[in-house]
Amino acid sequence: TGLLYLVSDGAQDLLAAYDPVSGEITIAGPTGFGAVECLAVDNTSGDIFAIDDTTDTLIQFDPTTKTMVAVGPLGIDGSFEACAFDDSGDMFAVDDTGNSLFIIDTAGVTATLMGAEGALGVGNWEGMAFDSHAGVMYVSDDSGATGGVYTVGLTNGQTAQLSTYDSDISAEALAYTSAAATLVVVDDDE
């Protein structure tokens, strides 16, 4: 087993590590960035990347120093609330403001629009997860009663709704566990 890394979203973004064996959370310290909104692991390399939503900068986590380091600016103005890697090591990110899907080149530090601007449709896109068994990318829309879980086409950015939420759910994050073949939705409503 390894550590699960997380970023808190508050007055100061903090990087923390969760040890599933001991159940302990250890704060590594401030991320050094204004608004880290998404965090994703490239399972082909083990590298962890994030995007700073304030500066639209690609960030890489250094597990040795337990710090986040700027890789470079993405060259676009977006509101990247969710990101995930597919099995090929391609990073995808959702621009919540433009309702669009981007593929992120982590080596060349570029963001390329997949499909048309606004192809995701109007929503409050907050979570993203990849099902490696089915080869499907999921996104969550936390727009209350009209929100739900969607699949998203990785070549055209178009969505298909799979489910709607109860009006009491506001989905902020998604994760897919292949062991249980389960999509987990995190609700941030109280």
Short mmCIF file of C-alpha atoms in Angstrom, two decimals:
data_model
loop_
_atom_site.label_atom_id
_atom_site.label_comp_id
_atom_site.label_asym_id
_atom_site.label_seq_id
_atom_site.Cartn_x
_atom_site.Cartn_y
_atom_site.Cartn_z
CA THR A 1 0.00 0.00 0.00
CA GLY A 2 1.01 3.58 -0.54
CA LEU A 3 -0.03 7.01 0.60
CA LEU A 4 -3.05 8.90 -0.64
CA TYR A 5 -2.29 12.57 -1.27
CA LEU A 6 -4.89 15.28 -0.95
CA VAL A 7 -5.13 19.04 -1.19
CA SER A 8 -7.35 21.08 1.11
CA ASP A 9 -9.28 23.94 -0.44
CA GLY A 10 -9.49 26.80 1.99
CA ALA A 11 -7.86 30.06 2.97
CA GLN A 12 -4.53 28.32 2.38
CA ASP A 13 -4.27 25.25 0.16
CA LEU A 14 -2.47 22.55 2.12
CA LEU A 15 -0.94 19.33 0.86
CA ALA A 16 -1.51 16.29 3.05
CA ALA A 17 -0.86 12.55 2.94
CA TYR A 18 -3.23 9.88 4.21
CA ASP A 19 -1.81 6.51 5.30
CA PRO A 20 -4.54 3.87 4.79
CA VAL A 21 -2.73 1.42 7.09
CA SER A 22 -2.48 3.69 10.14
CA GLY A 23 -5.41 5.95 9.26
CA GLU A 24 -3.27 9.02 9.94
CA ILE A 25 -3.27 12.23 7.93
CA THR A 26 0.01 14.14 7.86
CA ILE A 27 0.11 17.75 6.68
CA ALA A 28 3.11 18.23 4.37
CA GLY A 29 2.60 22.00 4.25
CA PRO A 30 1.24 24.71 1.98
CA THR A 31 1.04 23.89 -1.72
CA GLY A 32 2.65 27.22 -2.58
CA PHE A 33 -0.13 27.91 -5.06
CA GLY A 34 -3.36 29.90 -4.83
CA ALA A 35 -6.06 27.44 -5.79
CA VAL A 36 -5.17 23.82 -6.48
CA GLU A 37 -8.53 22.43 -7.60
CA CYS A 38 -7.65 19.06 -9.11
CA LEU A 39 -5.08 16.37 -8.38
CA ALA A 40 -4.48 13.26 -10.51
CA VAL A 41 -2.09 10.31 -10.66
CA ASP A 42 -0.60 9.08 -13.93
CA ASN A 43 -0.70 5.33 -13.33
CA THR A 44 1.74 4.71 -16.19
CA SER A 45 4.51 6.63 -14.41
CA GLY A 46 3.29 7.16 -10.86
CA ASP A 47 3.67 10.93 -11.27
CA ILE A 48 1.13 13.18 -9.55
CA PHE A 49 -0.02 16.37 -11.27
CA ALA A 50 -2.36 19.22 -10.39
CA ILE A 51 -3.53 22.50 -11.87
CA ASP A 52 -3.49 25.84 -10.06
CA ASP A 53 -6.83 27.38 -10.96
CA THR A 54 -5.65 30.92 -10.22
CA THR A 55 -2.69 30.96 -12.61
CA ASP A 56 -3.66 28.02 -14.88
CA THR A 57 -0.29 26.46 -14.15
CA LEU A 58 0.46 22.75 -14.39
CA ILE A 59 2.01 21.53 -11.13
CA GLN A 60 3.86 18.32 -10.31
CA PHE A 61 4.13 16.79 -6.87
CA ASP A 62 7.65 15.81 -5.77
CA PRO A 63 7.28 12.88 -3.33
CA THR A 64 10.88 13.20 -2.12
CA THR A 65 10.57 16.79 -0.91
CA LYS A 66 6.77 16.58 -0.39
CA THR A 67 6.36 19.82 -2.32
CA MET A 68 4.48 20.94 -5.41
CA VAL A 69 6.55 22.43 -8.23
CA ALA A 70 5.35 24.50 -11.18
CA VAL A 71 5.89 22.70 -14.48
CA GLY A 72 4.66 25.65 -16.52
CA PRO A 73 1.68 27.74 -17.63
CA LEU A 74 -0.96 25.95 -19.71
CA GLY A 75 -1.37 28.97 -21.99
CA ILE A 76 -5.13 29.26 -21.60
CA ASP A 77 -7.48 30.92 -19.14
CA GLY A 78 -9.67 28.22 -17.64
CA SER A 79 -11.33 27.16 -14.43
CA PHE A 80 -9.99 23.63 -14.03
CA GLU A 81 -12.06 22.01 -11.29
CA ALA A 82 -11.45 18.36 -12.16
CA CYS A 83 -8.76 16.27 -13.84
CA ALA A 84 -7.88 12.61 -14.35
CA PHE A 85 -5.55 10.38 -16.35
CA ASP A 86 -6.60 7.60 -18.70
CA ASP A 87 -4.71 4.30 -19.04
CA SER A 88 -2.46 5.72 -21.76
CA GLY A 89 -1.06 8.38 -19.44
CA ASP A 90 -3.07 11.18 -21.04
CA MET A 91 -4.24 13.84 -18.60
CA PHE A 92 -7.69 15.33 -19.10
CA ALA A 93 -9.14 18.38 -17.35
CA VAL A 94 -12.56 19.98 -17.28
CA ASP A 95 -12.88 23.75 -17.66
CA ASP A 96 -15.89 24.51 -15.49
CA THR A 97 -16.36 28.04 -16.85
CA GLY A 98 -16.15 27.17 -20.55
CA ASN A 99 -17.86 23.77 -20.12
CA SER A 100 -15.09 22.17 -22.15
CA LEU A 101 -12.74 19.19 -22.00
CA PHE A 102 -9.00 19.60 -22.50
CA ILE A 103 -6.18 17.12 -22.89
CA ILE A 104 -3.09 18.27 -20.97
CA ASP A 105 0.36 17.48 -22.34
CA THR A 106 2.36 17.16 -19.12
CA ALA A 107 5.70 17.05 -20.97
CA GLY A 108 5.09 19.95 -23.36
CA VAL A 109 2.83 21.81 -20.91
CA THR A 110 -0.02 22.57 -23.28
CA ALA A 111 -3.80 22.30 -23.05
CA THR A 112 -5.67 21.25 -26.20
CA LEU A 113 -9.43 21.60 -26.52
CA MET A 114 -11.13 18.25 -27.20
CA GLY A 115 -14.17 18.85 -29.41
CA ALA A 116 -15.98 22.16 -29.48
CA GLU A 117 -15.94 24.91 -26.85
CA GLY A 118 -18.88 24.23 -24.52
CA ALA A 119 -19.28 20.60 -25.70
CA LEU A 120 -19.82 19.39 -22.11
CA GLY A 121 -23.00 21.42 -21.89
CA VAL A 122 -23.90 23.78 -19.10
CA GLY A 123 -22.99 22.38 -15.70
CA ASN A 124 -20.92 22.83 -12.60
CA TRP A 125 -18.25 20.22 -13.42
CA GLU A 126 -16.47 19.22 -10.21
CA GLY A 127 -15.25 15.62 -10.29
CA MET A 128 -13.56 13.35 -12.83
CA ALA A 129 -12.53 9.68 -12.75
CA PHE A 130 -11.42 7.05 -15.28
CA ASP A 131 -12.68 3.45 -15.34
CA SER A 132 -9.75 1.50 -16.79
CA HIS A 133 -11.78 -1.71 -17.26
CA ALA A 134 -14.45 -0.11 -19.43
CA GLY A 135 -12.25 2.66 -20.83
CA VAL A 136 -14.77 5.28 -19.72
CA MET A 137 -14.18 8.76 -18.28
CA TYR A 138 -16.78 10.02 -15.81
CA VAL A 139 -17.50 13.61 -14.77
CA SER A 140 -19.82 14.94 -12.09
CA ASP A 141 -22.04 17.98 -12.26
CA ASP A 142 -22.92 19.32 -8.82
CA SER A 143 -25.78 21.59 -9.94
CA GLY A 144 -28.11 20.16 -7.29
CA ALA A 145 -31.29 18.49 -8.56
CA THR A 146 -30.24 18.90 -12.21
CA GLY A 147 -26.76 17.52 -11.60
CA GLY A 148 -25.56 13.98 -11.96
CA VAL A 149 -22.89 11.61 -13.20
CA TYR A 150 -21.99 11.68 -16.89
CA THR A 151 -19.69 9.87 -19.26
CA VAL A 152 -17.56 12.17 -21.39
CA GLY A 153 -16.21 11.44 -24.87
CA LEU A 154 -12.44 11.85 -24.79
CA THR A 155 -12.25 12.81 -28.46
CA ASN A 156 -15.21 15.20 -28.69
CA GLY A 157 -15.87 16.34 -25.11
CA GLN A 158 -19.56 15.48 -25.34
CA THR A 159 -21.39 14.13 -22.32
CA ALA A 160 -24.12 11.57 -21.75
CA GLN A 161 -25.96 11.65 -18.43
CA LEU A 162 -25.98 8.35 -16.52
CA SER A 163 -27.82 9.47 -13.39
CA THR A 164 -29.26 12.45 -11.57
CA TYR A 165 -28.73 13.39 -7.96
CA ASP A 166 -31.15 13.78 -5.14
CA SER A 167 -31.57 17.53 -4.54
CA ASP A 168 -29.52 17.17 -1.34
CA ILE A 169 -26.33 16.04 -3.11
CA SER A 170 -23.59 18.33 -4.32
CA ALA A 171 -20.87 16.14 -5.85
CA GLU A 172 -17.42 17.65 -5.47
CA ALA A 173 -15.23 14.67 -6.32
CA LEU A 174 -15.28 11.30 -8.07
CA ALA A 175 -13.07 8.25 -7.77
CA TYR A 176 -13.28 4.88 -9.47
CA THR A 177 -12.15 1.72 -7.73
CA SER A 178 -11.48 -1.15 -10.11
CA ALA A 179 -11.35 -3.72 -7.29
CA ALA A 180 -15.02 -3.17 -6.47
CA ALA A 181 -16.02 -1.84 -9.93
CA THR A 182 -17.55 1.13 -8.11
CA LEU A 183 -17.72 4.84 -8.86
CA VAL A 184 -17.52 6.81 -5.61
CA VAL A 185 -19.13 10.26 -5.38
CA VAL A 186 -18.14 12.72 -2.60
CA ASP A 187 -20.91 15.07 -1.42
CA ASP A 188 -19.89 18.36 0.21
CA ASP A 189 -23.34 19.45 1.38
CA GLU A 190 -23.96 19.48 5.10
#
